[in-house]
PDB file of C-alpha atoms in Angstrom:
ATOM      1  CA  UNK A   1       0.087   0.066   0.102  1.00 46.00           C
ATOM      2  CA  UNK A   2       1.120   3.406  -0.697  1.00 46.00           C
ATOM      3  CA  UNK A   3       1.163   6.581   1.395  1.00 54.00           C
ATOM      4  CA  UNK A   4       1.446   9.055  -1.908  1.00 80.00           C
ATOM      5  CA  UNK A   5      -1.800   9.674  -3.084  1.00 91.00           C
ATOM      6  CA  UNK A   6      -2.884  11.250  -6.564  1.00 94.00           C
ATOM      7  CA  UNK A   7      -1.818  14.788  -7.224  1.00 93.00           C
ATOM      8  CA  UNK A   8      -5.409  16.602  -6.549  1.00 92.00           C
ATOM      9  CA  UNK A   9      -4.161  19.107  -9.479  1.00 91.00           C
ATOM     10  CA  UNK A  10      -3.411  16.240 -11.906  1.00 93.00           C
ATOM     11  CA  UNK A  11      -5.585  16.116 -15.053  1.00 92.00           C
ATOM     12  CA  UNK A  12      -8.482  13.299 -14.353  1.00 96.00           C
ATOM     13  CA  UNK A  13      -8.299  13.502 -10.673  1.00 97.00           C
ATOM     14  CA  UNK A  14     -11.641  14.041  -8.883  1.00 98.00           C
ATOM     15  CA  UNK A  15     -11.724  15.265  -5.187  1.00 97.00           C
ATOM     16  CA  UNK A  16     -14.578  14.062  -3.484  1.00 98.00           C
ATOM     17  CA  UNK A  17     -16.152  16.171  -0.787  1.00 97.00           C
ATOM     18  CA  UNK A  18     -14.554  13.675   1.909  1.00 97.00           C
ATOM     19  CA  UNK A  19     -11.221  14.623   0.247  1.00 96.00           C
ATOM     20  CA  UNK A  20     -10.558  11.224  -1.232  1.00 97.00           C
ATOM     21  CA  UNK A  21      -9.292  11.300  -4.703  1.00 98.00           C
ATOM     22  CA  UNK A  22      -9.979   9.219  -7.703  1.00 98.00           C
ATOM     23  CA  UNK A  23      -8.550   9.195 -11.113  1.00 98.00           C
ATOM     24  CA  UNK A  24     -10.647   9.004 -14.160  1.00 98.00           C
ATOM     25  CA  UNK A  25      -9.107   7.843 -17.218  1.00 97.00           C
ATOM     26  CA  UNK A  26      -9.428   6.860 -20.996  1.00 97.00           C
ATOM     27  CA  UNK A  27      -7.673   3.654 -21.721  1.00 97.00           C
ATOM     28  CA  UNK A  28      -7.604   4.576 -25.548  1.00 96.00           C
ATOM     29  CA  UNK A  29      -4.947   7.326 -24.598  1.00 96.00           C
ATOM     30  CA  UNK A  30      -1.513   6.827 -23.166  1.00 94.00           C
ATOM     31  CA  UNK A  31      -0.901   6.482 -19.516  1.00 93.00           C
ATOM     32  CA  UNK A  32      -0.308   9.664 -17.847  1.00 92.00           C
ATOM     33  CA  UNK A  33       3.045  10.629 -16.612  1.00 89.00           C
ATOM     34  CA  UNK A  34       3.523  10.310 -12.647  1.00 89.00           C
ATOM     35  CA  UNK A  35       2.643   7.319 -10.354  1.00 94.00           C
ATOM     36  CA  UNK A  36       0.653   4.328 -11.425  1.00 96.00           C
ATOM     37  CA  UNK A  37      -2.472   3.265  -9.746  1.00 97.00           C
ATOM     38  CA  UNK A  38      -2.579   0.903  -6.547  1.00 97.00           C
ATOM     39  CA  UNK A  39      -6.110  -0.185  -8.005  1.00 98.00           C
ATOM     40  CA  UNK A  40      -8.077   0.157 -10.984  1.00 98.00           C
ATOM     41  CA  UNK A  41     -11.490  -1.045 -12.226  1.00 98.00           C
ATOM     42  CA  UNK A  42     -11.872  -1.126 -15.873  1.00 98.00           C
ATOM     43  CA  UNK A  43     -15.355  -0.533 -17.346  1.00 98.00           C
ATOM     44  CA  UNK A  44     -15.210  -2.135 -20.754  1.00 97.00           C
ATOM     45  CA  UNK A  45     -17.382  -4.656 -22.803  1.00 96.00           C
ATOM     46  CA  UNK A  46     -14.513  -6.787 -23.620  1.00 96.00           C
ATOM     47  CA  UNK A  47     -11.630  -8.023 -21.741  1.00 95.00           C
ATOM     48  CA  UNK A  48      -9.441  -5.268 -20.316  1.00 95.00           C
ATOM     49  CA  UNK A  49      -5.496  -4.760 -21.214  1.00 91.00           C
ATOM     50  CA  UNK A  50      -2.903  -6.272 -18.973  1.00 93.00           C
ATOM     51  CA  UNK A  51      -1.710  -3.768 -16.230  1.00 96.00           C
ATOM     52  CA  UNK A  52       1.116  -4.327 -13.708  1.00 96.00           C
ATOM     53  CA  UNK A  53      -1.169  -3.184 -10.679  1.00 97.00           C
ATOM     54  CA  UNK A  54      -4.188  -4.867  -9.236  1.00 98.00           C
ATOM     55  CA  UNK A  55      -7.398  -4.309 -11.212  1.00 98.00           C
ATOM     56  CA  UNK A  56     -10.672  -5.562 -11.638  1.00 98.00           C
ATOM     57  CA  UNK A  57     -13.045  -5.901 -14.590  1.00 98.00           C
ATOM     58  CA  UNK A  58     -16.657  -4.684 -14.636  1.00 98.00           C
ATOM     59  CA  UNK A  59     -18.167  -5.669 -17.884  1.00 98.00           C
ATOM     60  CA  UNK A  60     -19.854  -2.513 -19.201  1.00 97.00           C
ATOM     61  CA  UNK A  61     -20.553  -2.102 -22.781  1.00 96.00           C
ATOM     62  CA  UNK A  62     -20.025   1.465 -24.388  1.00 94.00           C
ATOM     63  CA  UNK A  63     -22.837   3.778 -23.796  1.00 91.00           C
ATOM     64  CA  UNK A  64     -24.653   1.283 -21.904  1.00 95.00           C
ATOM     65  CA  UNK A  65     -25.017   0.228 -18.195  1.00 96.00           C
ATOM     66  CA  UNK A  66     -23.028  -2.361 -16.118  1.00 97.00           C
ATOM     67  CA  UNK A  67     -24.021  -6.030 -17.173  1.00 97.00           C
ATOM     68  CA  UNK A  68     -24.172  -6.693 -13.560  1.00 97.00           C
ATOM     69  CA  UNK A  69     -25.708  -3.955 -11.052  1.00 96.00           C
ATOM     70  CA  UNK A  70     -24.623  -6.089  -7.857  1.00 97.00           C
ATOM     71  CA  UNK A  71     -20.965  -6.580  -9.121  1.00 98.00           C
ATOM     72  CA  UNK A  72     -20.919  -2.800 -10.006  1.00 98.00           C
ATOM     73  CA  UNK A  73     -21.871  -1.838  -6.688  1.00 98.00           C
ATOM     74  CA  UNK A  74     -19.484  -4.089  -5.053  1.00 98.00           C
ATOM     75  CA  UNK A  75     -16.420  -2.789  -7.032  1.00 98.00           C
ATOM     76  CA  UNK A  76     -17.654   0.948  -6.852  1.00 98.00           C
ATOM     77  CA  UNK A  77     -17.800   0.522  -2.959  1.00 98.00           C
ATOM     78  CA  UNK A  78     -14.569  -1.105  -2.998  1.00 98.00           C
ATOM     79  CA  UNK A  79     -13.182   2.014  -5.395  1.00 98.00           C
ATOM     80  CA  UNK A  80     -14.597   4.253  -2.644  1.00 98.00           C
ATOM     81  CA  UNK A  81     -13.017   2.480   0.339  1.00 98.00           C
ATOM     82  CA  UNK A  82      -9.436   2.160  -1.241  1.00 98.00           C
ATOM     83  CA  UNK A  83      -9.520   5.847  -2.288  1.00 98.00           C
ATOM     84  CA  UNK A  84      -9.170   6.549   1.453  1.00 97.00           C
ATOM     85  CA  UNK A  85      -5.136   5.161   1.315  1.00 97.00           C
ATOM     86  CA  UNK A  86      -4.507   4.259  -2.193  1.00 97.00           C
ATOM     87  CA  UNK A  87      -4.430   5.687  -5.479  1.00 98.00           C
ATOM     88  CA  UNK A  88      -7.433   4.288  -7.394  1.00 98.00           C
ATOM     89  CA  UNK A  89      -8.629   4.575 -10.855  1.00 98.00           C
ATOM     90  CA  UNK A  90     -12.047   4.075 -12.915  1.00 98.00           C
ATOM     91  CA  UNK A  91     -11.315   3.569 -16.481  1.00 98.00           C
ATOM     92  CA  UNK A  92     -12.868   3.097 -19.849  1.00 98.00           C
ATOM     93  CA  UNK A  93     -12.113   3.383 -23.495  1.00 97.00           C
ATOM     94  CA  UNK A  94     -12.882   7.194 -23.788  1.00 97.00           C
ATOM     95  CA  UNK A  95     -12.970   8.157 -20.033  1.00 97.00           C
ATOM     96  CA  UNK A  96     -16.298  10.072 -20.071  1.00 97.00           C
ATOM     97  CA  UNK A  97     -19.538   8.191 -20.260  1.00 97.00           C
ATOM     98  CA  UNK A  98     -18.879   5.017 -18.203  1.00 98.00           C
ATOM     99  CA  UNK A  99     -15.953   6.562 -16.359  1.00 98.00           C
ATOM    100  CA  UNK A 100     -17.895   9.611 -15.210  1.00 98.00           C
ATOM    101  CA  UNK A 101     -21.091   7.504 -14.520  1.00 98.00           C
ATOM    102  CA  UNK A 102     -18.889   5.343 -12.014  1.00 98.00           C
ATOM    103  CA  UNK A 103     -17.336   8.596 -10.522  1.00 98.00           C
ATOM    104  CA  UNK A 104     -20.576   9.966  -9.876  1.00 98.00           C
ATOM    105  CA  UNK A 105     -21.764   6.762  -8.292  1.00 98.00           C
ATOM    106  CA  UNK A 106     -18.750   6.921  -6.152  1.00 98.00           C
ATOM    107  CA  UNK A 107     -19.798  10.525  -5.292  1.00 98.00           C
ATOM    108  CA  UNK A 108     -22.851   9.220  -4.094  1.00 98.00           C
ATOM    109  CA  UNK A 109     -20.987   6.747  -1.826  1.00 98.00           C
ATOM    110  CA  UNK A 110     -18.958   9.637  -0.762  1.00 98.00           C
ATOM    111  CA  UNK A 111     -22.339  11.774   0.466  1.00 98.00           C
ATOM    112  CA  UNK A 112     -23.102  13.792  -2.812  1.00 98.00           C
ATOM    113  CA  UNK A 113     -26.983  13.661  -3.343  1.00 98.00           C
ATOM    114  CA  UNK A 114     -27.745  11.282  -6.216  1.00 97.00           C
ATOM    115  CA  UNK A 115     -29.767  14.055  -7.865  1.00 97.00           C
ATOM    116  CA  UNK A 116     -26.360  16.351  -7.811  1.00 98.00           C
ATOM    117  CA  UNK A 117     -23.828  13.593  -8.475  1.00 98.00           C
ATOM    118  CA  UNK A 118     -23.837  13.948 -12.311  1.00 98.00           C
ATOM    119  CA  UNK A 119     -23.666  17.770 -12.106  1.00 98.00           C
ATOM    120  CA  UNK A 120     -20.444  17.401  -9.505  1.00 98.00           C
ATOM    121  CA  UNK A 121     -18.607  14.886 -11.824  1.00 98.00           C
ATOM    122  CA  UNK A 122     -19.218  17.287 -14.789  1.00 98.00           C
ATOM    123  CA  UNK A 123     -17.874  20.444 -12.667  1.00 98.00           C
ATOM    124  CA  UNK A 124     -14.838  18.865 -10.958  1.00 97.00           C
ATOM    125  CA  UNK A 125     -13.814  16.051 -13.611  1.00 97.00           C
ATOM    126  CA  UNK A 126     -15.234  16.558 -17.163  1.00 97.00           C
ATOM    127  CA  UNK A 127     -18.063  18.698 -18.515  1.00 96.00           C
ATOM    128  CA  UNK A 128     -18.784  15.564 -21.078  1.00 96.00           C
ATOM    129  CA  UNK A 129     -19.151  12.951 -18.228  1.00 97.00           C
ATOM    130  CA  UNK A 130     -22.161  10.610 -18.215  1.00 96.00           C
ATOM    131  CA  UNK A 131     -23.363  10.414 -21.906  1.00 95.00           C
ATOM    132  CA  UNK A 132     -26.679   8.899 -21.903  1.00 96.00           C
ATOM    133  CA  UNK A 133     -30.226   9.498 -20.068  1.00 97.00           C
ATOM    134  CA  UNK A 134     -30.036   6.045 -18.894  1.00 97.00           C
ATOM    135  CA  UNK A 135     -26.345   6.415 -17.319  1.00 97.00           C
ATOM    136  CA  UNK A 136     -27.948   9.592 -15.748  1.00 97.00           C
ATOM    137  CA  UNK A 137     -31.075   7.703 -14.387  1.00 97.00           C
ATOM    138  CA  UNK A 138     -28.477   4.980 -13.233  1.00 98.00           C
ATOM    139  CA  UNK A 139     -26.806   7.399 -10.922  1.00 98.00           C
ATOM    140  CA  UNK A 140     -29.813   9.025  -9.497  1.00 97.00           C
ATOM    141  CA  UNK A 141     -31.026   5.606  -8.426  1.00 96.00           C
ATOM    142  CA  UNK A 142     -27.713   4.374  -7.634  1.00 95.00           C
ATOM    143  CA  UNK A 143     -28.642   5.231  -3.479  1.00 84.00           C
ATOM    144  CA  UNK A 144     -31.710   2.751  -3.873  1.00 80.00           C
TER     145      UNK A 144
END
């Protein structure tokens, strides 16, 4: 376990209200400079690339929702928990729709009201985060 967390000013790093930091990333782009994650969740329809750090795969087709909602909840709860002491990353192909949706769900776990979580992520991560109406609805219902 590392004691050095993400630089909160680095591109793609979302600071949650609790102060926890989670990096969102596009897997189609090169790995950003600096430290690597301690833990990552790859949000992809197909098998993710091999990485030298601990990672999990959440089957999540592009522009859709997670195939298994119980597994999504488990992995996003693990992401939130690990962010207290580790560098954690959520990543999909483009780093916007699925990643933004997952970041918004983690924000809900951190105490952001579900109706405000998409706006929070769009203000603090990417204005293009959470791309579809069903992804927005998924975030609003995530606390249920």
